[in-house]
Amino acid sequence: MKENLKVEHYRNRDVIPTSLINSLWATTASGAFAVYDDAAANQDVYRLLYNWYTVDDPRELFPAGWDLRTKCI
């Protein structure tokens, strides 16, 4: 990959929730994303951080033709 993933919607255009406080981020059982250290400047450096529920959602996080299983070792 040339750059990190930075999508804020699932492939079907549903919005991925964000801005969860730390306690909610740690306990949520649904998809969400965050910016590292909640600092807007970090979005350009680290892009977005997704929890597993976002990655595993049937609405699909990744662009068409991109498969997580073939990108992970």
Coordinates of N, CA, C and O in Angstrom, one line a residue:
M1 N 0.8 -1.2 0.0 CA 0.0 0.0 0.0 C 0.9 1.2 0.0 O 1.9 1.3 0.7
K2 N 0.4 2.2 -0.7 CA 1.2 3.5 -0.7 C 0.8 4.4 0.4 O 1.6 5.2 0.8
E3 N -0.4 4.2 1.0 CA -0.8 5.1 2.1 C -1.8 4.3 3.0 O -2.3 3.3 2.6
N4 N -1.9 4.8 4.2 CA -2.9 4.2 5.1 C -4.3 4.5 4.7 O -4.6 5.5 4.1
L5 N -5.2 3.6 5.2 CA -6.6 3.8 4.9 C -7.2 5.0 5.7 O -6.8 5.2 6.8
K6 N -8.0 5.7 5.0 CA -8.6 6.9 5.7 C -10.1 7.1 5.3 O -10.5 8.2 4.9
V7 N -10.9 6.1 5.3 CA -12.3 6.2 5.0 C -13.1 6.4 6.2 O -12.8 5.9 7.3
E8 N -14.2 7.2 6.1 CA -15.1 7.5 7.2 C -16.5 7.0 6.9 O -17.4 7.2 7.7
H9 N -16.6 6.2 5.8 CA -17.9 5.6 5.5 C -17.6 4.1 5.1 O -16.6 3.8 4.5
Y10 N -18.6 3.3 5.3 CA -18.5 1.9 4.8 C -18.7 2.0 3.3 O -19.1 3.0 2.8
R11 N -18.5 0.9 2.6 CA -18.6 0.9 1.1 C -20.0 1.3 0.7 O -20.2 1.9 -0.4
N12 N -21.0 1.0 1.5 CA -22.4 1.3 1.1 C -22.8 2.7 1.5 O -23.9 3.1 1.4
R13 N -21.8 3.5 2.0 CA -21.9 4.9 2.3 C -22.5 5.2 3.7 O -22.7 6.3 4.1
D14 N -22.7 4.1 4.5 CA -23.1 4.3 5.9 C -21.9 5.0 6.7 O -20.8 4.6 6.4
V15 N -22.2 5.9 7.5 CA -21.2 6.6 8.3 C -20.6 5.7 9.4 O -21.4 5.0 10.0
I16 N -19.3 5.7 9.5 CA -18.6 5.0 10.6 C -18.6 5.9 11.8 O -18.0 7.0 11.7
P17 N -19.1 5.5 13.0 CA -19.0 6.4 14.1 C -17.6 6.8 14.6 O -16.7 6.0 14.4
T18 N -17.5 8.0 15.1 CA -16.2 8.4 15.6 C -16.4 9.3 16.9 O -17.5 9.4 17.3
S19 N -15.3 9.8 17.4 CA -15.3 10.7 18.5 C -15.9 10.0 19.8 O -16.5 10.7 20.6
L20 N -15.6 8.7 19.9 CA -16.0 8.0 21.2 C -15.0 8.4 22.3 O -13.8 8.4 22.0
I21 N -15.5 8.6 23.5 CA -14.6 8.8 24.6 C -13.9 7.5 24.9 O -14.3 6.4 24.5
N22 N -12.7 7.6 25.6 CA -11.9 6.4 25.8 C -12.7 5.2 26.4 O -12.5 4.1 25.9
S23 N -13.5 5.4 27.3 CA -14.3 4.3 28.0 C -15.2 3.7 27.0 O -15.4 2.5 27.0
L24 N -15.8 4.5 26.1 CA -16.7 3.9 25.1 C -15.9 3.2 24.0 O -16.4 2.1 23.5
W25 N -14.8 3.7 23.6 CA -14.0 3.1 22.6 C -13.6 1.7 23.1 O -13.6 0.7 22.3
A26 N -13.2 1.6 24.3 CA -12.7 0.3 24.9 C -13.9 -0.7 25.0 O -13.6 -1.9 25.0
T27 N -15.1 -0.3 25.1 CA -16.2 -1.2 25.4 C -17.2 -1.4 24.3 O -18.1 -2.2 24.3
T28 N -17.1 -0.6 23.2 CA -18.1 -0.7 22.1 C -18.0 -2.0 21.4 O -16.9 -2.6 21.3
A29 N -19.1 -2.5 21.0 CA -19.2 -3.7 20.2 C -19.7 -3.5 18.8 O -20.3 -4.3 18.2
S30 N -19.4 -2.2 18.3 CA -19.8 -1.9 17.0 C -18.7 -1.1 16.3 O -17.7 -0.7 17.0
G31 N -18.7 -0.9 15.0 CA -17.7 -0.3 14.3 C -17.5 1.2 14.7 O -18.4 1.9 15.0
A32 N -16.2 1.6 14.7 CA -15.9 3.0 15.0 C -14.5 3.2 14.6 O -13.7 2.3 14.3
F33 N -14.1 4.5 14.4 CA -12.8 4.9 14.1 C -12.4 6.1 15.0 O -13.2 6.7 15.6
A34 N -11.1 6.3 15.1 CA -10.5 7.4 15.9 C -9.3 8.0 15.2 O -8.7 7.4 14.3
V35 N -8.9 9.1 15.7 CA -7.7 9.7 15.3 C -6.7 9.6 16.5 O -7.1 9.8 17.6
Y36 N -5.5 9.1 16.2 CA -4.5 8.9 17.2 C -4.4 10.0 18.2 O -4.2 11.2 17.8
D37 N -4.5 9.8 19.5 CA -4.4 10.7 20.6 C -5.4 11.9 20.5 O -5.2 12.9 21.0
D38 N -6.5 11.7 19.7 CA -7.5 12.7 19.5 C -7.0 14.0 19.1 O -7.5 15.1 19.3
A39 N -5.9 14.0 18.3 CA -5.3 15.2 17.8 C -5.4 15.3 16.3 O -5.0 14.4 15.6
A40 N -6.1 16.3 15.9 CA -6.4 16.5 14.4 C -5.1 16.4 13.6 O -5.2 15.9 12.5
A41 N -4.0 17.0 14.1 CA -2.8 16.9 13.3 C -2.3 15.5 13.0 O -1.6 15.2 12.1
N42 N -2.7 14.6 13.9 CA -2.3 13.2 13.7 C -3.0 12.5 12.6 O -2.5 11.4 12.1
Q43 N -4.1 13.0 12.2 CA -4.8 12.4 11.1 C -4.0 12.4 9.8 O -4.0 11.4 9.1
D44 N -3.3 13.4 9.5 CA -2.4 13.4 8.4 C -1.2 12.5 8.5 O -0.8 12.0 7.5
V45 N -0.8 12.3 9.7 CA 0.4 11.4 9.9 C 0.0 10.0 10.0 O 0.6 9.1 9.2
Y46 N -1.0 9.6 10.8 CA -1.3 8.2 11.1 C -2.6 7.8 10.4 O -3.0 6.6 10.4
R47 N -3.3 8.7 9.8 CA -4.6 8.5 9.2 C -5.6 8.1 10.2 O -5.5 8.5 11.4
L48 N -6.5 7.1 9.9 CA -7.5 6.8 10.9 C -7.3 5.4 11.5 O -6.7 4.5 10.8
L49 N -7.7 5.2 12.7 CA -7.5 4.0 13.4 C -8.9 3.3 13.6 O -9.8 4.0 14.1
Y50 N -9.1 2.1 13.2 CA -10.3 1.4 13.2 C -10.3 0.3 14.2 O -9.3 -0.4 14.3
N51 N -11.5 0.0 14.8 CA -11.6 -1.1 15.7 C -11.9 -2.4 14.8 O -12.3 -2.3 13.7
W52 N -11.8 -3.5 15.5 CA -12.1 -4.8 14.7 C -13.5 -4.8 14.2 O -13.7 -5.4 13.1
Y53 N -14.4 -4.3 14.9 CA -15.8 -4.4 14.5 C -16.0 -3.6 13.1 O -16.9 -4.0 12.3
T54 N -15.3 -2.6 12.9 CA -15.4 -1.9 11.6 C -14.8 -2.8 10.5 O -15.4 -2.9 9.5
V55 N -13.7 -3.4 10.8 CA -13.0 -4.2 9.8 C -13.9 -5.4 9.4 O -13.9 -5.9 8.3
D56 N -14.6 -6.0 10.4 CA -15.3 -7.2 10.2 C -16.8 -7.0 9.8 O -17.6 -7.9 9.7
D57 N -17.2 -5.7 9.6 CA -18.6 -5.4 9.3 C -18.9 -5.8 7.9 O -18.2 -5.6 7.0
P58 N -20.1 -6.4 7.7 CA -20.5 -6.9 6.4 C -20.7 -5.7 5.4 O -20.8 -6.0 4.2
R59 N -20.8 -4.5 5.8 CA -21.0 -3.4 4.9 C -19.6 -3.0 4.2 O -19.6 -2.3 3.3
E60 N -18.6 -3.6 4.7 CA -17.2 -3.6 4.1 C -16.6 -2.2 4.2 O -17.1 -1.2 3.7
L61 N -15.4 -2.2 4.8 CA -14.7 -1.0 5.1 C -13.8 -0.7 3.9 O -13.6 0.4 3.5
F62 N -13.2 -1.7 3.3 CA -12.1 -1.6 2.3 C -12.7 -1.3 0.9 O -13.8 -1.7 0.6
P63 N -11.9 -0.6 0.1 CA -12.3 -0.3 -1.3 C -12.5 -1.6 -2.1 O -11.9 -2.6 -1.8
A64 N -13.3 -1.6 -3.1 CA -13.6 -2.7 -4.0 C -12.2 -3.3 -4.5 O -11.3 -2.5 -4.9
G65 N -12.1 -4.6 -4.5 CA -10.9 -5.2 -4.9 C -9.8 -5.3 -3.9 O -8.8 -5.9 -4.1
W66 N -10.0 -4.8 -2.7 CA -9.0 -4.8 -1.6 C -9.5 -5.8 -0.6 O -10.6 -5.8 -0.1
D67 N -8.6 -6.8 -0.3 CA -9.0 -7.9 0.6 C -8.0 -7.9 1.8 O -6.8 -8.1 1.6
L68 N -8.5 -7.7 3.0 CA -7.7 -7.7 4.2 C -6.9 -9.0 4.3 O -5.7 -8.9 4.7
R69 N -7.5 -10.1 4.0 CA -6.8 -11.4 4.2 C -5.6 -11.5 3.4 O -4.6 -12.2 3.7
T70 N -5.5 -10.8 2.2 CA -4.4 -10.9 1.3 C -3.3 -9.9 1.7 O -2.2 -9.9 1.1
K71 N -3.7 -8.9 2.5 CA -2.8 -7.8 2.9 C -2.1 -8.1 4.2 O -1.1 -7.4 4.5
C72 N -2.5 -9.0 5.0 CA -2.0 -9.3 6.3 C -1.1 -10.5 6.2 O -1.4 -11.5 5.6
I73 N 0.0 -10.5 7.0 CA 0.9 -11.7 7.1 C 0.9 -12.2 8.5 O 0.8 -11.4 9.4

